Every structure is written in C-alpha cells, then in structure tokens.
mmCIF file with all atom_site columns, C-alpha atoms and ligand atoms in Angstrom:
data_model
loop_
_atom_site.group_PDB
_atom_site.id
_atom_site.type_symbol
_atom_site.label_atom_id
_atom_site.label_alt_id
_atom_site.label_comp_id
_atom_site.label_asym_id
_atom_site.label_entity_id
_atom_site.label_seq_id
_atom_site.pdbx_PDB_ins_code
_atom_site.Cartn_x
_atom_site.Cartn_y
_atom_site.Cartn_z
_atom_site.occupancy
_atom_site.B_iso_or_equiv
_atom_site.pdbx_formal_charge
_atom_site.auth_seq_id
_atom_site.auth_comp_id
_atom_site.auth_asym_id
_atom_site.auth_atom_id
_atom_site.pdbx_PDB_model_num
ATOM   1   C  CA  . MET A 1 1   ? -0.175  -0.057  -0.100 1.00 53.00 ? 8   MET A CA  1
ATOM   2   C  CA  . ASN A 1 2   ? 1.778   3.435   -1.403 1.00 73.00 ? 9   ASN A CA  1
ATOM   3   C  CA  . ASP A 1 3   ? 0.266   5.702   0.856  1.00 93.00 ? 10  ASP A CA  1
ATOM   4   C  CA  . CYS A 1 4   ? 0.354   3.896   4.223  1.00 98.00 ? 11  CYS A CA  1
ATOM   5   C  CA  . ILE A 1 5   ? 2.416   5.658   6.860  1.00 98.00 ? 12  ILE A CA  1
ATOM   6   C  CA  . PHE A 1 6   ? 4.159   2.873   8.321  1.00 98.00 ? 13  PHE A CA  1
ATOM   7   C  CA  . CYS A 1 7   ? 5.040   1.235   4.891  1.00 98.00 ? 14  CYS A CA  1
ATOM   8   C  CA  . LYS A 1 8   ? 6.796   4.620   4.306  1.00 98.00 ? 15  LYS A CA  1
ATOM   9   C  CA  . ILE A 1 9   ? 8.640   4.226   7.813  1.00 98.00 ? 16  ILE A CA  1
ATOM   10  C  CA  . VAL A 1 10  ? 9.595   0.733   6.707  1.00 98.00 ? 17  VAL A CA  1
ATOM   11  C  CA  . LYS A 1 11  ? 11.052  1.638   3.591  1.00 97.00 ? 18  LYS A CA  1
ATOM   12  C  CA  . GLY A 1 12  ? 12.950  4.785   5.409  1.00 97.00 ? 19  GLY A CA  1
ATOM   13  C  CA  . GLU A 1 13  ? 10.970  7.526   3.486  1.00 97.00 ? 20  GLU A CA  1
ATOM   14  C  CA  . ILE A 1 14  ? 9.744   8.945   6.839  1.00 97.00 ? 21  ILE A CA  1
ATOM   15  C  CA  . PRO A 1 15  ? 12.153  9.173   9.807  1.00 98.00 ? 22  PRO A CA  1
ATOM   16  C  CA  . ASN A 1 16  ? 11.493  7.171   12.839 1.00 98.00 ? 23  ASN A CA  1
ATOM   17  C  CA  . ILE A 1 17  ? 13.327  6.524   16.087 1.00 98.00 ? 24  ILE A CA  1
ATOM   18  C  CA  . THR A 1 18  ? 13.933  2.716   15.950 1.00 98.00 ? 25  THR A CA  1
ATOM   19  C  CA  . LEU A 1 19  ? 14.087  0.458   18.902 1.00 98.00 ? 26  LEU A CA  1
ATOM   20  C  CA  . PHE A 1 20  ? 14.354  -2.971  17.131 1.00 98.00 ? 27  PHE A CA  1
ATOM   21  C  CA  . GLU A 1 21  ? 14.442  -4.090  13.638 1.00 98.00 ? 28  GLU A CA  1
ATOM   22  C  CA  . ASN A 1 22  ? 14.794  -7.826  12.150 1.00 98.00 ? 29  ASN A CA  1
ATOM   23  C  CA  . GLU A 1 23  ? 13.510  -9.440  8.757  1.00 97.00 ? 30  GLU A CA  1
ATOM   24  C  CA  . HIS A 1 24  ? 10.000  -9.066  9.352  1.00 98.00 ? 31  HIS A CA  1
ATOM   25  C  CA  . VAL A 1 25  ? 9.520   -6.738  12.466 1.00 98.00 ? 32  VAL A CA  1
ATOM   26  C  CA  . LEU A 1 26  ? 9.969   -3.068  13.277 1.00 98.00 ? 33  LEU A CA  1
ATOM   27  C  CA  . SER A 1 27  ? 9.645   -1.438  16.617 1.00 98.00 ? 34  SER A CA  1
ATOM   28  C  CA  . PHE A 1 28  ? 9.787   2.577   16.827 1.00 98.00 ? 35  PHE A CA  1
ATOM   29  C  CA  . LEU A 1 29  ? 8.666   5.250   19.380 1.00 98.00 ? 36  LEU A CA  1
ATOM   30  C  CA  . ASP A 1 30  ? 5.324   6.812   18.909 1.00 98.00 ? 37  ASP A CA  1
ATOM   31  C  CA  . ILE A 1 31  ? 5.482   10.373  17.468 1.00 98.00 ? 38  ILE A CA  1
ATOM   32  C  CA  . MET A 1 32  ? 2.421   11.177  19.776 1.00 98.00 ? 39  MET A CA  1
ATOM   33  C  CA  . PRO A 1 33  ? 3.260   9.166   22.788 1.00 98.00 ? 40  PRO A CA  1
ATOM   34  C  CA  . ALA A 1 34  ? 0.628   8.638   25.449 1.00 97.00 ? 41  ALA A CA  1
ATOM   35  C  CA  . ALA A 1 35  ? 3.731   8.252   27.852 1.00 98.00 ? 42  ALA A CA  1
ATOM   36  C  CA  . LYS A 1 36  ? 7.327   8.119   27.767 1.00 98.00 ? 43  LYS A CA  1
ATOM   37  C  CA  . GLY A 1 37  ? 8.832   5.325   26.016 1.00 98.00 ? 44  GLY A CA  1
ATOM   38  C  CA  . HIS A 1 38  ? 5.514   4.727   24.075 1.00 98.00 ? 45  HIS A CA  1
ATOM   39  C  CA  . ALA A 1 39  ? 6.326   2.181   21.651 1.00 98.00 ? 46  ALA A CA  1
ATOM   40  C  CA  . LEU A 1 40  ? 4.848   0.874   18.597 1.00 99.00 ? 47  LEU A CA  1
ATOM   41  C  CA  . ILE A 1 41  ? 5.591   -2.665  16.874 1.00 99.00 ? 48  ILE A CA  1
ATOM   42  C  CA  . ILE A 1 42  ? 4.609   -3.698  13.229 1.00 98.00 ? 49  ILE A CA  1
ATOM   43  C  CA  . PRO A 1 43  ? 5.104   -6.438  10.797 1.00 98.00 ? 50  PRO A CA  1
ATOM   44  C  CA  . LYS A 1 44  ? 6.920   -4.855  7.992  1.00 98.00 ? 51  LYS A CA  1
ATOM   45  C  CA  . LYS A 1 45  ? 4.872   -6.312  5.494  1.00 98.00 ? 52  LYS A CA  1
ATOM   46  C  CA  . HIS A 1 46  ? 1.623   -4.389  4.900  1.00 98.00 ? 53  HIS A CA  1
ATOM   47  C  CA  . TYR A 1 47  ? -1.287  -5.949  6.723  1.00 98.00 ? 54  TYR A CA  1
ATOM   48  C  CA  . ALA A 1 48  ? -4.477  -3.878  7.546  1.00 98.00 ? 55  ALA A CA  1
ATOM   49  C  CA  . THR A 1 49  ? -5.616  -5.711  10.515 1.00 98.00 ? 56  THR A CA  1
ATOM   50  C  CA  . LEU A 1 50  ? -4.926  -8.924  12.799 1.00 98.00 ? 57  LEU A CA  1
ATOM   51  C  CA  . LEU A 1 51  ? -7.365  -10.845 10.881 1.00 98.00 ? 58  LEU A CA  1
ATOM   52  C  CA  . ASP A 1 52  ? -4.870  -10.411 7.671  1.00 98.00 ? 59  ASP A CA  1
ATOM   53  C  CA  . MET A 1 53  ? -1.908  -11.736 9.449  1.00 98.00 ? 60  MET A CA  1
ATOM   54  C  CA  . PRO A 1 54  ? -0.338  -15.004 8.702  1.00 98.00 ? 61  PRO A CA  1
ATOM   55  C  CA  . HIS A 1 55  ? 0.291   -16.883 11.994 1.00 97.00 ? 62  HIS A CA  1
ATOM   56  C  CA  . ASP A 1 56  ? 4.100   -17.042 11.718 1.00 97.00 ? 63  ASP A CA  1
ATOM   57  C  CA  . GLU A 1 57  ? 4.391   -13.510 11.297 1.00 97.00 ? 64  GLU A CA  1
ATOM   58  C  CA  . LEU A 1 58  ? 2.107   -12.760 13.940 1.00 98.00 ? 65  LEU A CA  1
ATOM   59  C  CA  . LYS A 1 59  ? 4.139   -14.945 16.327 1.00 98.00 ? 66  LYS A CA  1
ATOM   60  C  CA  . GLU A 1 60  ? 7.260   -13.149 15.391 1.00 98.00 ? 67  GLU A CA  1
ATOM   61  C  CA  . VAL A 1 61  ? 5.550   -9.472  16.125 1.00 98.00 ? 68  VAL A CA  1
ATOM   62  C  CA  . ILE A 1 62  ? 3.842   -10.425 19.483 1.00 98.00 ? 69  ILE A CA  1
ATOM   63  C  CA  . GLU A 1 63  ? 7.514   -11.817 20.424 1.00 98.00 ? 70  GLU A CA  1
ATOM   64  C  CA  . ILE A 1 64  ? 8.880   -8.525  19.828 1.00 98.00 ? 71  ILE A CA  1
ATOM   65  C  CA  . VAL A 1 65  ? 5.858   -7.041  21.722 1.00 98.00 ? 72  VAL A CA  1
ATOM   66  C  CA  . GLN A 1 66  ? 7.090   -8.982  24.957 1.00 98.00 ? 73  GLN A CA  1
ATOM   67  C  CA  . LYS A 1 67  ? 10.579  -8.116  24.254 1.00 98.00 ? 74  LYS A CA  1
ATOM   68  C  CA  . ILE A 1 68  ? 9.937   -4.163  23.728 1.00 98.00 ? 75  ILE A CA  1
ATOM   69  C  CA  . ALA A 1 69  ? 7.644   -4.378  27.093 1.00 98.00 ? 76  ALA A CA  1
ATOM   70  C  CA  . VAL A 1 70  ? 10.743  -6.284  28.801 1.00 98.00 ? 77  VAL A CA  1
ATOM   71  C  CA  . VAL A 1 71  ? 13.342  -4.009  27.929 1.00 98.00 ? 78  VAL A CA  1
ATOM   72  C  CA  . THR A 1 72  ? 11.056  -0.710  28.546 1.00 98.00 ? 79  THR A CA  1
ATOM   73  C  CA  . MET A 1 73  ? 10.337  -2.083  31.904 1.00 98.00 ? 80  MET A CA  1
ATOM   74  C  CA  . ALA A 1 74  ? 13.694  -2.462  32.540 1.00 98.00 ? 81  ALA A CA  1
ATOM   75  C  CA  . ALA A 1 75  ? 14.733  0.841   31.175 1.00 98.00 ? 82  ALA A CA  1
ATOM   76  C  CA  . LEU A 1 76  ? 12.375  3.243   32.640 1.00 98.00 ? 83  LEU A CA  1
ATOM   77  C  CA  . PRO A 1 77  ? 12.010  1.906   36.776 1.00 97.00 ? 84  PRO A CA  1
ATOM   78  C  CA  . GLU A 1 78  ? 9.599   5.015   37.223 1.00 97.00 ? 85  GLU A CA  1
ATOM   79  C  CA  . PHE A 1 79  ? 6.850   2.789   35.481 1.00 98.00 ? 86  PHE A CA  1
ATOM   80  C  CA  . ASP A 1 80  ? 5.344   -0.063  37.257 1.00 96.00 ? 87  ASP A CA  1
ATOM   81  C  CA  . GLY A 1 81  ? 3.337   -1.564  34.415 1.00 98.00 ? 88  GLY A CA  1
ATOM   82  C  CA  . PHE A 1 82  ? 2.091   -1.078  31.068 1.00 98.00 ? 89  PHE A CA  1
ATOM   83  C  CA  . ASN A 1 83  ? -0.707  -1.835  28.449 1.00 98.00 ? 90  ASN A CA  1
ATOM   84  C  CA  . VAL A 1 84  ? -0.695  -3.551  25.061 1.00 98.00 ? 91  VAL A CA  1
ATOM   85  C  CA  . LEU A 1 85  ? -3.033  -1.807  22.892 1.00 98.00 ? 92  LEU A CA  1
ATOM   86  C  CA  . GLN A 1 86  ? -4.146  -3.177  19.252 1.00 98.00 ? 93  GLN A CA  1
ATOM   87  C  CA  . SER A 1 87  ? -6.929  -1.706  17.175 1.00 98.00 ? 94  SER A CA  1
ATOM   88  C  CA  . ASN A 1 88  ? -8.630  -3.112  14.305 1.00 98.00 ? 95  ASN A CA  1
ATOM   89  C  CA  . ASN A 1 89  ? -10.484 -1.103  11.971 1.00 98.00 ? 96  ASN A CA  1
ATOM   90  C  CA  . GLU A 1 90  ? -11.784 2.700   12.061 1.00 97.00 ? 97  GLU A CA  1
ATOM   91  C  CA  . VAL A 1 91  ? -14.752 1.601   14.655 1.00 97.00 ? 98  VAL A CA  1
ATOM   92  C  CA  . ALA A 1 92  ? -12.180 0.002   17.096 1.00 97.00 ? 99  ALA A CA  1
ATOM   93  C  CA  . GLY A 1 93  ? -10.011 3.567   16.981 1.00 96.00 ? 100 GLY A CA  1
ATOM   94  C  CA  . GLN A 1 94  ? -7.389  2.272   14.483 1.00 98.00 ? 101 GLN A CA  1
ATOM   95  C  CA  . VAL A 1 95  ? -6.135  5.286   12.863 1.00 98.00 ? 102 VAL A CA  1
ATOM   96  C  CA  . VAL A 1 96  ? -3.206  3.657   10.720 1.00 98.00 ? 103 VAL A CA  1
ATOM   97  C  CA  . PRO A 1 97  ? -4.622  0.927   8.818  1.00 98.00 ? 104 PRO A CA  1
ATOM   98  C  CA  . HIS A 1 98  ? -1.306  -0.860  9.253  1.00 98.00 ? 105 HIS A CA  1
ATOM   99  C  CA  . VAL A 1 99  ? -1.133  -3.529  11.943 1.00 98.00 ? 106 VAL A CA  1
ATOM   100 C  CA  . HIS A 1 100 ? 0.344   -2.149  14.874 1.00 98.00 ? 107 HIS A CA  1
ATOM   101 C  CA  . PHE A 1 101 ? 0.881   -3.094  18.662 1.00 98.00 ? 108 PHE A CA  1
ATOM   102 C  CA  . HIS A 1 102 ? 1.184   -0.417  21.059 1.00 98.00 ? 109 HIS A CA  1
ATOM   103 C  CA  . VAL A 1 103 ? 3.419   -0.566  24.488 1.00 98.00 ? 110 VAL A CA  1
ATOM   104 C  CA  . ILE A 1 104 ? 2.458   2.101   26.688 1.00 98.00 ? 111 ILE A CA  1
ATOM   105 C  CA  . PRO A 1 105 ? 4.184   2.284   30.111 1.00 98.00 ? 112 PRO A CA  1
ATOM   106 C  CA  . ARG A 1 106 ? 2.010   3.045   33.132 1.00 98.00 ? 113 ARG A CA  1
ATOM   107 C  CA  . GLN A 1 107 ? 2.390   4.710   36.501 1.00 97.00 ? 114 GLN A CA  1
ATOM   108 C  CA  . LYS A 1 108 ? 0.287   5.316   39.163 1.00 95.00 ? 115 LYS A CA  1
ATOM   109 C  CA  . ASP A 1 109 ? -2.015  8.346   38.771 1.00 93.00 ? 116 ASP A CA  1
ATOM   110 C  CA  . ASP A 1 110 ? -1.235  8.953   35.256 1.00 96.00 ? 117 ASP A CA  1
ATOM   111 C  CA  . LYS A 1 111 ? -3.982  10.293  33.534 1.00 92.00 ? 118 LYS A CA  1
ATOM   112 C  CA  . LEU A 1 112 ? -4.425  7.645   31.083 1.00 95.00 ? 119 LEU A CA  1
ATOM   113 C  CA  . ASP A 1 113 ? -7.840  6.160   30.927 1.00 92.00 ? 120 ASP A CA  1
ATOM   114 C  CA  . PHE A 1 114 ? -8.921  3.092   29.248 1.00 88.00 ? 121 PHE A CA  1
ATOM   115 C  CA  . ALA A 1 115 ? -11.753 2.381   31.108 1.00 87.00 ? 122 ALA A CA  1
ATOM   116 C  CA  . TRP A 1 116 ? -15.119 1.405   29.958 1.00 91.00 ? 123 TRP A CA  1
ATOM   117 C  CA  . ASP A 1 117 ? -18.234 1.132   31.544 1.00 93.00 ? 124 ASP A CA  1
ATOM   118 C  CA  . GLN A 1 118 ? -18.912 -2.498  32.767 1.00 94.00 ? 125 GLN A CA  1
ATOM   119 C  CA  . GLY A 1 119 ? -21.918 -4.168  31.298 1.00 95.00 ? 126 GLY A CA  1
ATOM   120 C  CA  . LYS A 1 120 ? -24.279 -6.891  32.720 1.00 96.00 ? 127 LYS A CA  1
ATOM   121 C  CA  . ALA A 1 121 ? -25.238 -9.969  30.888 1.00 96.00 ? 128 ALA A CA  1
ATOM   122 C  CA  . GLU A 1 122 ? -26.907 -13.169 32.115 1.00 97.00 ? 129 GLU A CA  1
ATOM   123 C  CA  . MET A 1 123 ? -25.130 -16.483 31.964 1.00 98.00 ? 130 MET A CA  1
ATOM   124 C  CA  . GLU A 1 124 ? -27.913 -17.691 29.540 1.00 98.00 ? 131 GLU A CA  1
ATOM   125 C  CA  . GLU A 1 125 ? -27.051 -14.725 27.562 1.00 98.00 ? 132 GLU A CA  1
ATOM   126 C  CA  . LEU A 1 126 ? -23.348 -15.450 27.446 1.00 98.00 ? 133 LEU A CA  1
ATOM   127 C  CA  . LYS A 1 127 ? -23.735 -19.068 26.632 1.00 98.00 ? 134 LYS A CA  1
ATOM   128 C  CA  . LYS A 1 128 ? -25.299 -17.963 23.555 1.00 98.00 ? 135 LYS A CA  1
ATOM   129 C  CA  . TRP A 1 129 ? -22.475 -15.713 22.443 1.00 98.00 ? 136 TRP A CA  1
ATOM   130 C  CA  . ALA A 1 130 ? -20.264 -18.398 23.094 1.00 97.00 ? 137 ALA A CA  1
ATOM   131 C  CA  . GLU A 1 131 ? -22.148 -20.824 20.685 1.00 97.00 ? 138 GLU A CA  1
ATOM   132 C  CA  . LEU A 1 132 ? -22.381 -18.050 18.160 1.00 97.00 ? 139 LEU A CA  1
ATOM   133 C  CA  . VAL A 1 133 ? -18.557 -17.962 18.276 1.00 98.00 ? 140 VAL A CA  1
ATOM   134 C  CA  . LYS A 1 134 ? -17.890 -21.715 18.472 1.00 97.00 ? 141 LYS A CA  1
ATOM   135 C  CA  . GLU A 1 135 ? -19.601 -22.759 15.627 1.00 97.00 ? 142 GLU A CA  1
ATOM   136 C  CA  . LYS A 1 136 ? -16.844 -20.564 13.715 1.00 97.00 ? 143 LYS A CA  1
ATOM   137 C  CA  . MET A 1 137 ? -14.383 -22.523 15.475 1.00 94.00 ? 144 MET A CA  1
ATOM   138 C  CA  . GLU A 1 138 ? -12.123 -24.867 13.401 1.00 79.00 ? 145 GLU A CA  1
HETATM 139 P  P1  . AMP B 2 .   ? -3.435  3.958   16.310 1.00 70.33 ? 19  AMP B P1  1
HETATM 140 O  O1  . AMP B 2 .   ? -4.569  4.713   16.843 1.00 70.33 ? 19  AMP B O1  1
HETATM 141 O  O2  . AMP B 2 .   ? -3.926  2.617   17.033 1.00 70.33 ? 19  AMP B O2  1
HETATM 142 O  O3  . AMP B 2 .   ? -4.107  3.606   14.835 1.00 70.33 ? 19  AMP B O3  1
HETATM 143 O  O4  . AMP B 2 .   ? -2.083  4.058   16.368 1.00 70.33 ? 19  AMP B O4  1
HETATM 144 C  C1  . AMP B 2 .   ? -1.471  5.008   15.373 1.00 70.33 ? 19  AMP B C1  1
HETATM 145 C  C2  . AMP B 2 .   ? -0.461  5.443   16.095 1.00 70.33 ? 19  AMP B C2  1
HETATM 146 O  O5  . AMP B 2 .   ? 0.538   5.977   15.210 1.00 70.33 ? 19  AMP B O5  1
HETATM 147 C  C3  . AMP B 2 .   ? -0.742  6.806   16.772 1.00 70.33 ? 19  AMP B C3  1
HETATM 148 O  O6  . AMP B 2 .   ? -0.487  6.717   18.359 1.00 70.33 ? 19  AMP B O6  1
HETATM 149 C  C4  . AMP B 2 .   ? 0.513   7.882   16.191 1.00 70.33 ? 19  AMP B C4  1
HETATM 150 O  O7  . AMP B 2 .   ? 0.620   8.802   17.219 1.00 70.33 ? 19  AMP B O7  1
HETATM 151 C  C5  . AMP B 2 .   ? 1.360   6.927   15.664 1.00 70.33 ? 19  AMP B C5  1
HETATM 152 N  N1  . AMP B 2 .   ? 2.258   7.639   14.497 1.00 70.33 ? 19  AMP B N1  1
HETATM 153 C  C6  . AMP B 2 .   ? 1.501   8.240   13.447 1.00 70.33 ? 19  AMP B C6  1
HETATM 154 N  N2  . AMP B 2 .   ? 2.331   8.717   12.583 1.00 70.33 ? 19  AMP B N2  1
HETATM 155 C  C7  . AMP B 2 .   ? 3.548   8.227   13.093 1.00 70.33 ? 19  AMP B C7  1
HETATM 156 C  C8  . AMP B 2 .   ? 5.077   8.331   12.626 1.00 70.33 ? 19  AMP B C8  1
HETATM 157 N  N3  . AMP B 2 .   ? 5.232   9.313   11.757 1.00 70.33 ? 19  AMP B N3  1
HETATM 158 N  N4  . AMP B 2 .   ? 5.850   8.099   13.562 1.00 70.33 ? 19  AMP B N4  1
HETATM 159 C  C9  . AMP B 2 .   ? 5.776   7.317   14.806 1.00 70.33 ? 19  AMP B C9  1
HETATM 160 N  N5  . AMP B 2 .   ? 4.202   7.521   15.109 1.00 70.33 ? 19  AMP B N5  1
HETATM 161 C  C10 . AMP B 2 .   ? 3.102   7.715   14.212 1.00 70.33 ? 19  AMP B C10 1
HETATM 162 ZN ZN1 . ZN  B 3 .   ? 1.244   -0.325  5.733  1.00 70.33 ? 20  ZN  B ZN1 1
#
C-alpha cells in the first residue's frame, strides 16, 4: 500500500526512532506518545488488521511486543506496568491501517484512561454468545 505511513517508515521514506528491527518486524517510538517510552511494533509487510496476518508473522510480532515491554520496563523504572493496545478498523479506533501493537508504560496516577463502563449479562446470554463464536471455531 503506497500511501501507508507505516510502510513509508519501513522503507525509510519517513524518519523514525527505531528501537528494534529484524527481517520481518520493526519497533519504533510513537511520535505522539501517551507516555514516555510509548512504542509501536509492526510487521514490515503491510497487513491492514490482525485478521489479515499469517500466523508465523504474527508470532514474530508478538514476541517482539514482549521483548519491547521487557526492556522498556527495565529501562524506565519509574513505570510499574504497561498496556498492550491493538486496534482493528476505524470503529475500534485504528487510525493507521497497518497492523500495529502499542506498548504504553503506566504509572500510578497517570492520566491515561482505558476504562469502559462495565456491562451486565446473564449466564444464558453469555452461553448464546459463546455458541455463536464456537460454531465458527475449527
Ligand atoms: P492507532 O490509533 O492505534 O492507529 O495508532 C496509530 C499511532 O501511530 C498513533 O499513536 C500515532 O501517534 C502514531 N503515529 C502516526 N504517525 C507516526 C509516525 N510518523 N511515527 C511514529 N508514530 C506515528
Ligand atoms: Zn502499510
């Protein structure tokens, strides 16, 4: 995809602050960070969403997500935890349509808010949802 901003980063057409790079995976700092050390991890190949990714490449990416989280926690001891965020499609808040994982360091009393209003569901309803999903499971 030619006009994809992350493809341009992979090709070196847009500068980035790289944390890690191998044949299939790139990690760089988010240019509009939610916190110090906020990192992105992407497959070098363009896939719009998680659903489009082959398993072997996804495994490589998720391993690097963990690696970035481990080294970020070690490097920035003022943080006590982190969120891994991954959004698919505009409705879910995905702005850049090239698969990416955020690693966002967290500390007590930071102003970040990923909370949602907790819903309510009866066990019978949950069972029905599970049946719908499990029907599609191979
Ligand atoms: P999302 O909202 O999950 O699609 O996240 C896209 C992220 O990409 C945002 O957090 C942006 O700040 C980040 N971003 C956009 N352009 C760049 C860029 N050129 N370099 C680094 N991060 C970027
Ligand atoms: Zn792309």
